[in-house]
GROMACS .gro file of C-alpha atoms in nm:
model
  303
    1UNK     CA    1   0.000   0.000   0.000
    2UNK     CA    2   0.146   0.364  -0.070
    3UNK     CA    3   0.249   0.623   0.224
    4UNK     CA    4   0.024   0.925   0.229
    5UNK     CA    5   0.353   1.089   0.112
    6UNK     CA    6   0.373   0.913  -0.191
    7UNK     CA    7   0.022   0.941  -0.260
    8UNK     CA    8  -0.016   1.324  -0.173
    9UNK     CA    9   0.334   1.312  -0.451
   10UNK     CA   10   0.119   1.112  -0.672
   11UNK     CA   11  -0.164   1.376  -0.686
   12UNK     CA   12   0.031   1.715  -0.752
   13UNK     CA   13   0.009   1.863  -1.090
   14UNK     CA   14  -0.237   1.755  -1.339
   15UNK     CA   15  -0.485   1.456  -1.287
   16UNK     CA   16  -0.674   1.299  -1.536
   17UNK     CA   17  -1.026   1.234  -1.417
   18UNK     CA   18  -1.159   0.918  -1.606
   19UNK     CA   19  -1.489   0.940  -1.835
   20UNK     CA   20  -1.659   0.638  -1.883
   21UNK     CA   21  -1.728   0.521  -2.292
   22UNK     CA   22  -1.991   0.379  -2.438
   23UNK     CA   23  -2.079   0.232  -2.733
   24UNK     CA   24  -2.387   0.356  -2.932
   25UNK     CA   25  -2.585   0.129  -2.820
   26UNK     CA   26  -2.533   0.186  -2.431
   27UNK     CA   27  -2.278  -0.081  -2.358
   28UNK     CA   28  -1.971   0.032  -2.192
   29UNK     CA   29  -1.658   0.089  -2.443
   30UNK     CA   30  -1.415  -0.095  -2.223
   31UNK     CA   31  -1.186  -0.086  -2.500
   32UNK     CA   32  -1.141   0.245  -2.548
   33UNK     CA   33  -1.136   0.293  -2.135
   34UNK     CA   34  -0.855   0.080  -2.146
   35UNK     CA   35  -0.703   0.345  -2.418
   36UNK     CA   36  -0.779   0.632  -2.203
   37UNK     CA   37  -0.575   0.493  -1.934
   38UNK     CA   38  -0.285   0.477  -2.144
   39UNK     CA   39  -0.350   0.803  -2.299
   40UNK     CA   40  -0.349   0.920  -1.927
   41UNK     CA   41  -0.068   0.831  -1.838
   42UNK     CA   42   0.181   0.863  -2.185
   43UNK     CA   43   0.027   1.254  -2.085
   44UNK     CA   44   0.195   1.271  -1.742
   45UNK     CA   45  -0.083   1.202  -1.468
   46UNK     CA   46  -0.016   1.026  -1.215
   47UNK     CA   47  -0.303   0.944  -1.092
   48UNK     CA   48  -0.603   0.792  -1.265
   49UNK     CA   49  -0.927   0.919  -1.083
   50UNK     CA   50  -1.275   0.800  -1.109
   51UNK     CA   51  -1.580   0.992  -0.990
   52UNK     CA   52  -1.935   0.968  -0.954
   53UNK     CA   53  -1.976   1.301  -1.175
   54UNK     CA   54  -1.732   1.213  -1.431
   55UNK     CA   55  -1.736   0.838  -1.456
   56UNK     CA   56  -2.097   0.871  -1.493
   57UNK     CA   57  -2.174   0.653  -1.216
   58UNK     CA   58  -2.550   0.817  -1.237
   59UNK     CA   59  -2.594   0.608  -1.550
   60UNK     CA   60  -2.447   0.263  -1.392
   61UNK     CA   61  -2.505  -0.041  -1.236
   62UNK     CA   62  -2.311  -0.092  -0.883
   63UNK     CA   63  -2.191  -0.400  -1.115
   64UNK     CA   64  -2.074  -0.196  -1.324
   65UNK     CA   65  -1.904   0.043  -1.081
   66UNK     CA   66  -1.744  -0.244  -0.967
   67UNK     CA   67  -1.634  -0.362  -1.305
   68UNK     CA   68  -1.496   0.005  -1.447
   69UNK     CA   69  -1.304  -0.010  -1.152
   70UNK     CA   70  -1.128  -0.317  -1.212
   71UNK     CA   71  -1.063  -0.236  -1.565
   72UNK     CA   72  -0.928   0.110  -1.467
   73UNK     CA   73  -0.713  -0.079  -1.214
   74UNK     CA   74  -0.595  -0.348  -1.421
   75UNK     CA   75  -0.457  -0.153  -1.690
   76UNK     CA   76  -0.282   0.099  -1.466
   77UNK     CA   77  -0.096  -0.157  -1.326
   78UNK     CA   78   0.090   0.017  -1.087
   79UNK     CA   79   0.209   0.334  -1.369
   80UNK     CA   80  -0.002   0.572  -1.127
   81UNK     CA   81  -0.230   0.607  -0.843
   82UNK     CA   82  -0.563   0.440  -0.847
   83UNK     CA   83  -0.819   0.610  -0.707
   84UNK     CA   84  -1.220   0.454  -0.686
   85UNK     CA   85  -1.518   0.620  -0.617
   86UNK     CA   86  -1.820   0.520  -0.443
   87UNK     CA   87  -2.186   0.547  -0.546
   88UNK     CA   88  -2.349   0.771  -0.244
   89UNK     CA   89  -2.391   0.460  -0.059
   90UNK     CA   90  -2.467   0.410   0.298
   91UNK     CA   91  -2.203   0.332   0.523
   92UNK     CA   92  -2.209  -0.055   0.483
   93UNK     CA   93  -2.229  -0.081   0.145
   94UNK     CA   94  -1.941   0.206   0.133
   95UNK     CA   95  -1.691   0.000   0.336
   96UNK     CA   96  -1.745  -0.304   0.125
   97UNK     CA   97  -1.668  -0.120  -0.162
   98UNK     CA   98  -1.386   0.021   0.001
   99UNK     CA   99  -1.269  -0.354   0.080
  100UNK     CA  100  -1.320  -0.469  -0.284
  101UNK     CA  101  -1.171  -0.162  -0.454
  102UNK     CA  102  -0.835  -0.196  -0.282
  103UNK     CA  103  -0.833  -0.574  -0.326
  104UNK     CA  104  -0.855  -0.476  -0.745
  105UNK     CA  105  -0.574  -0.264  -0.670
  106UNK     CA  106  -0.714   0.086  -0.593
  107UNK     CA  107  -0.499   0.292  -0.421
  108UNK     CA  108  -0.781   0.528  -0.205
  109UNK     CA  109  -1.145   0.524  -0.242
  110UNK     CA  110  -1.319   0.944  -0.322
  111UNK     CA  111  -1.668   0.871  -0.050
  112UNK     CA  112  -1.928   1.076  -0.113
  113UNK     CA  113  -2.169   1.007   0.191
  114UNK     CA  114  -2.539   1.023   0.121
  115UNK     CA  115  -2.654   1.329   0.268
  116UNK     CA  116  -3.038   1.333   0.176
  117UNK     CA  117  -3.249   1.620   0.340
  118UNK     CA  118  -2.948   1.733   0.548
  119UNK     CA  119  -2.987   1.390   0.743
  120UNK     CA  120  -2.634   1.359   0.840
  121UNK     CA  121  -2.461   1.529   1.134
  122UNK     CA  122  -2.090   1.613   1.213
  123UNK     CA  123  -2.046   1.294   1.390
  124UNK     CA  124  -2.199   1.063   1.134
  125UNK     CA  125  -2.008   1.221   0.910
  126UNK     CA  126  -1.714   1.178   1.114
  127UNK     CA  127  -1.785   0.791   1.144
  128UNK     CA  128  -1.863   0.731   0.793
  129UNK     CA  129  -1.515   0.863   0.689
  130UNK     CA  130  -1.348   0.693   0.958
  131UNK     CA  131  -1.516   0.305   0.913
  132UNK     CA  132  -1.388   0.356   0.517
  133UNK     CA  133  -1.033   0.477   0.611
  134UNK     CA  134  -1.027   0.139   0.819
  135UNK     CA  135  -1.044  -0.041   0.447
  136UNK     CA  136  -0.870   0.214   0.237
  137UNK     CA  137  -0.693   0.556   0.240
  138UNK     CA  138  -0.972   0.793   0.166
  139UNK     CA  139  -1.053   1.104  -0.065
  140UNK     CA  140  -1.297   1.391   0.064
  141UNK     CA  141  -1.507   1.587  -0.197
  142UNK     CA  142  -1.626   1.906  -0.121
  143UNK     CA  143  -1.982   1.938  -0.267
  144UNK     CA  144  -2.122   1.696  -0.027
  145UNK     CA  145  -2.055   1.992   0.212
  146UNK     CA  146  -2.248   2.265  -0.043
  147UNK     CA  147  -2.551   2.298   0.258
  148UNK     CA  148  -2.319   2.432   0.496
  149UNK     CA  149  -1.993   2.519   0.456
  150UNK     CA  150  -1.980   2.596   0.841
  151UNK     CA  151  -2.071   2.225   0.905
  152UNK     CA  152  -1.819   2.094   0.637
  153UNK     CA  153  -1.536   2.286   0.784
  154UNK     CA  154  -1.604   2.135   1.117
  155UNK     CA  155  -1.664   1.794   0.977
  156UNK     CA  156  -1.263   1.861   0.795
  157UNK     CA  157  -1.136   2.000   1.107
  158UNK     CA  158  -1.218   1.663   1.331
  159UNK     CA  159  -1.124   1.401   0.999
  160UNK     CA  160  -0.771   1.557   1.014
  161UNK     CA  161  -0.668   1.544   1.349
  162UNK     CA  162  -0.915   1.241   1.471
  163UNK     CA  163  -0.888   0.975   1.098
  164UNK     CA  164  -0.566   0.930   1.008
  165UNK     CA  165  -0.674   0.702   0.736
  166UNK     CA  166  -0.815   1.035   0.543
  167UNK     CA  167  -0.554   1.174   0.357
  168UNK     CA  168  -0.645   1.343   0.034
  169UNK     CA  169  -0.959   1.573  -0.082
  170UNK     CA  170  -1.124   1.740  -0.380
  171UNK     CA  171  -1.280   2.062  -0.425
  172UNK     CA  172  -1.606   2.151  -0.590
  173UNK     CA  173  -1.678   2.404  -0.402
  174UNK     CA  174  -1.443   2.676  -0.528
  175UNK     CA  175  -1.393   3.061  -0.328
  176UNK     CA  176  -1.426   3.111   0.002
  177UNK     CA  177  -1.491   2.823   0.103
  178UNK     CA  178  -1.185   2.684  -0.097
  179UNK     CA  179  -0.938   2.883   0.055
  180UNK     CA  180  -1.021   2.818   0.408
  181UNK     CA  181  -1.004   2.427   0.340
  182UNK     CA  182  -0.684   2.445   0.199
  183UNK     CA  183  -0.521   2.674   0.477
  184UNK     CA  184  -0.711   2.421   0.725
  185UNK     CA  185  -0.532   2.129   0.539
  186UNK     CA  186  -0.257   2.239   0.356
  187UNK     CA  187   0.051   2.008   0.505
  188UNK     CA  188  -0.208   1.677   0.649
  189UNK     CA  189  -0.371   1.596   0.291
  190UNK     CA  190  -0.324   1.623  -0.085
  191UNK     CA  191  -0.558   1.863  -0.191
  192UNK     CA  192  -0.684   1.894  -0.569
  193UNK     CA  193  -0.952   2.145  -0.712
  194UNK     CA  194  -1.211   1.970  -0.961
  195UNK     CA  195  -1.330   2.166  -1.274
  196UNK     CA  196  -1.065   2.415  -1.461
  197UNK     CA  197  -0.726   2.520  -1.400
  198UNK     CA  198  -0.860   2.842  -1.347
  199UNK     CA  199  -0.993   2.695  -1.004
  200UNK     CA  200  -0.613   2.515  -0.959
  201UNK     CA  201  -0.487   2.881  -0.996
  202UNK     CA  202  -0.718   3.035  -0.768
  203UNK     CA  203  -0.615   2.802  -0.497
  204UNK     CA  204  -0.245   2.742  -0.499
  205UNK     CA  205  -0.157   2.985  -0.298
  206UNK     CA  206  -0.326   2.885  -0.025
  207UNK     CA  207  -0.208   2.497  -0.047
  208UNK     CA  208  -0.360   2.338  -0.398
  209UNK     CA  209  -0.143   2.030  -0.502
  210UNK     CA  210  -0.295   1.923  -0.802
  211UNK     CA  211  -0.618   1.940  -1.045
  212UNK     CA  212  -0.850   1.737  -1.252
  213UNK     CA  213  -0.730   1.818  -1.591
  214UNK     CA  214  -0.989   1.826  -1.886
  215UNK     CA  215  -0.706   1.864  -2.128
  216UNK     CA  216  -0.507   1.590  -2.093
  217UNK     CA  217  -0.627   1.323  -2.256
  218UNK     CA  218  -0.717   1.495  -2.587
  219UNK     CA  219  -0.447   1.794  -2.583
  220UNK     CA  220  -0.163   1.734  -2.335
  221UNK     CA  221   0.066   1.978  -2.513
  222UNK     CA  222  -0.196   2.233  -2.333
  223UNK     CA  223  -0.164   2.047  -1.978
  224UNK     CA  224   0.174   2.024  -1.992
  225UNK     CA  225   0.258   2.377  -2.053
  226UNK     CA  226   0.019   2.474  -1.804
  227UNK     CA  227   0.207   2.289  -1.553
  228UNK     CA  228   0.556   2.371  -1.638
  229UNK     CA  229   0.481   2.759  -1.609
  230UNK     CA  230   0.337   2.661  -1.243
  231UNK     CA  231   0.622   2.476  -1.164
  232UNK     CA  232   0.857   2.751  -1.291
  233UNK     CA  233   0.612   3.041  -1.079
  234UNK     CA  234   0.591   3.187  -1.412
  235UNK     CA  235   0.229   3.250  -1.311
  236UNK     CA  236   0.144   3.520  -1.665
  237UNK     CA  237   0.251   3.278  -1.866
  238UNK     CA  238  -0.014   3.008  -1.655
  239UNK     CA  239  -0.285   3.282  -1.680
  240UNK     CA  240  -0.210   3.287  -2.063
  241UNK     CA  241  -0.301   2.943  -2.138
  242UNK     CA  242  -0.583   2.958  -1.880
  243UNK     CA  243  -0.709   3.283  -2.098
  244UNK     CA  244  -0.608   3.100  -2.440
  245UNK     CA  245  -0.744   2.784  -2.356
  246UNK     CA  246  -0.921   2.694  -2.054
  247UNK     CA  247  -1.172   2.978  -2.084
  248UNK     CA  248  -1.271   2.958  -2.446
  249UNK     CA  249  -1.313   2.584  -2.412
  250UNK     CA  250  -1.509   2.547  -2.071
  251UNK     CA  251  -1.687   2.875  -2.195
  252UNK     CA  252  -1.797   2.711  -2.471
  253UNK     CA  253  -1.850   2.310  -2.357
  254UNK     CA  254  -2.051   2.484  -2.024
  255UNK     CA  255  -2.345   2.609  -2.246
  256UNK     CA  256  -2.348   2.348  -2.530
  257UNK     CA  257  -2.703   2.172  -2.514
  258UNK     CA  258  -2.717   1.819  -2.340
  259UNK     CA  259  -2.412   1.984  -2.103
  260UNK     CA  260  -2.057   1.971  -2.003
  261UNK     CA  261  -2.007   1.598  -2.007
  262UNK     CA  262  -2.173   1.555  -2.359
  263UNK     CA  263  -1.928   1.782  -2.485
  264UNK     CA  264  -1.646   1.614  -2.340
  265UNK     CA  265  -1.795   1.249  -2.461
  266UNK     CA  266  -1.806   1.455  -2.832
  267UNK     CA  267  -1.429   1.582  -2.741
  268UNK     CA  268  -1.283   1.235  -2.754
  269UNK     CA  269  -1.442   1.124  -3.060
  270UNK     CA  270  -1.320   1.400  -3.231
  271UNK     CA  271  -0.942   1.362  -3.116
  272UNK     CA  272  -0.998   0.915  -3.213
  273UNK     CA  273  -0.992   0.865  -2.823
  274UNK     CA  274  -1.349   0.742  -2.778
  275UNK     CA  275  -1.733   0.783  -2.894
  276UNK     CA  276  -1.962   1.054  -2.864
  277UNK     CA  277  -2.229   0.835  -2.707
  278UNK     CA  278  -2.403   0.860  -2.362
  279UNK     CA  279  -2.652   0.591  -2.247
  280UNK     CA  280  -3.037   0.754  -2.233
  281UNK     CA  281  -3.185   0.983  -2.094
  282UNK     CA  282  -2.853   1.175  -2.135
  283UNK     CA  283  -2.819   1.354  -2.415
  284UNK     CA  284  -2.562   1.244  -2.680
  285UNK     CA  285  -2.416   1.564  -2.917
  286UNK     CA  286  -2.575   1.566  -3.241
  287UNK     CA  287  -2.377   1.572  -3.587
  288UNK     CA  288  -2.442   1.973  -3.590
  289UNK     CA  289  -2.293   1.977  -3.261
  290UNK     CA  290  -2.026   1.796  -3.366
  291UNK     CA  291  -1.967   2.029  -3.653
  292UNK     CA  292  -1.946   2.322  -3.410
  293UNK     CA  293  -1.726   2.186  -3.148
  294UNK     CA  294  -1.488   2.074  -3.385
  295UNK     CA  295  -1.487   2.423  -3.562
  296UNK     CA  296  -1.410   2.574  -3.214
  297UNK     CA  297  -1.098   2.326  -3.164
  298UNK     CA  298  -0.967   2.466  -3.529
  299UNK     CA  299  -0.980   2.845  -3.378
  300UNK     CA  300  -0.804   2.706  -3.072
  301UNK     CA  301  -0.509   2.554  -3.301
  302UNK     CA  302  -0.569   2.236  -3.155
  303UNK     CA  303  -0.695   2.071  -3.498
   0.00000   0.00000   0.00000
């Protein structure tokens, strides 16, 4: 098992956050998972990161949660960090998973507790968290904290100093809210900001390790440059590719019809990476979408 050192190592810089594939006719692409993996990795993450957002977890079987995490594993094979993500199960079902998910040879397990009509409290928070870590290092993420940000700090505050087994989280949450998490647990955890690299840049200041990067799979050249200026503290020529890149792009993908992820399932099949197809009732990007998202990757210079 890796040291909370090496895994808060593992998670600095960019991370690729893994989007499941499907076929047109719903079936998971497990081929071309297996290719985005590699593609992953020959980019420069280190850490291959499933979510319930991204993976599209809303559209699976537990099964299948189960199986897309052994693939993911599998084929990583020790080139980078594993981490699994649960389904916003109860705390049972979440420390089984936790169980299984190292046993396939994840590395830390993102929980996202159920939190349905503000039922849970600091302390069942507390324990949900802690019976995981028990199984498997564990990843916070933010939004399950979006009703209170008082409560979530509190909630952060006790999981650092009482479960040592939590050692890494991810932020949805952005701002204020943000900044005082990462001064809270800047030095305990890894801590990585979901979404843009605008949000990374926002937040590294105050403690940000790493971020989910949208670019690396399909235009690494973009990631890589990204990171390289933030390594160097050259931080205009990191606002440059945010402004030349990241904004256009996310500006763009954030108001396309169907939403974010349908753009992104359209972004791989245009770079050869994957198809455009989502199972139903999510929306899949039409051929006139395609036309216009692949126009907007000419005016970036990435086609």
């Amino acid at each position: 098992m890796r040291s909370p050192q090496e895994l808060r190592s593992l998670l600095t810089g960019p991370v690729m956050s893994v989007h499941t594939p499907f076929t047109r006719d719903g079936e998971i692409d497990y081929g071309s998972l297996r290719g985005l993996v590699d593609r992953g990795i020959d980019a420069g993450s280190t850490t291959m990161l499933l979510t319930y957002g991204d993976s599209l977890y809303s559209l699976l079987t537990d099964d299948e949660v189960a199986e897309v995490t052994r693939v993911v594993a599998e084929q990583t094979a020790g080139r980078a960090a594993v981490v699994a993500a649960d389904r916003i199960w109860w705390t049972g079902k979440t420390v089984e998973f936790g169980r299984y998910a190292r046993e396939v040879g994840a590395d830390m397990l993102m929980v996202l507790p159920p939190d349905w009509a503000g039922s849970c409290t600091a302390d069942t928070f507390v324990a949900h968290y802690g019976a995981v870590a028990a199984e498997i290092p564990v990843m916070v993420v933010t939004n399950v904290f979006s009703r209170s940000h008082e409560l979530g700090l509190e909630v952060l505050r006790r999981l650092r100093d009482e479960v040592p087994g939590v050692v890494a989280i991810k932020d949805d949450l952005v701002g204020v809210f943000a900044r005082k998490m990462a001064l809270l647990l800047h030095g305990h955890w890894a801590i990585i900001s979901g979404g843009q690299k605008q949000n990374h840049f926002d937040l590294i200041h105050y403690g940000c390790d790493g971020y989910l990067s949208t670019f690396v799979t399909f235009a690494p050249q973009v990631t890589q440059a990204y990171w390289q200026a933030v390594q160097a503290a050259q931080w205009k020529e990191a606002a440059r590719i945010i402004r030349d890149y990241d904004m256009p792009y996310f500006d763009y993908v954030l108001n396309v019809v169907g939403g974010f992820d349908a753009a992104v399932h359209g972004t791989y099949e245009l770079f050869g990476l994957a198809q455009r197809w989502r199972r139903p009732p999510y929306h899949s990007l039409t051929d006139e979408q395609m036309e216009a998202l692949s126009q907007l990757f000419v005016e970036l210079k990435l086609r």
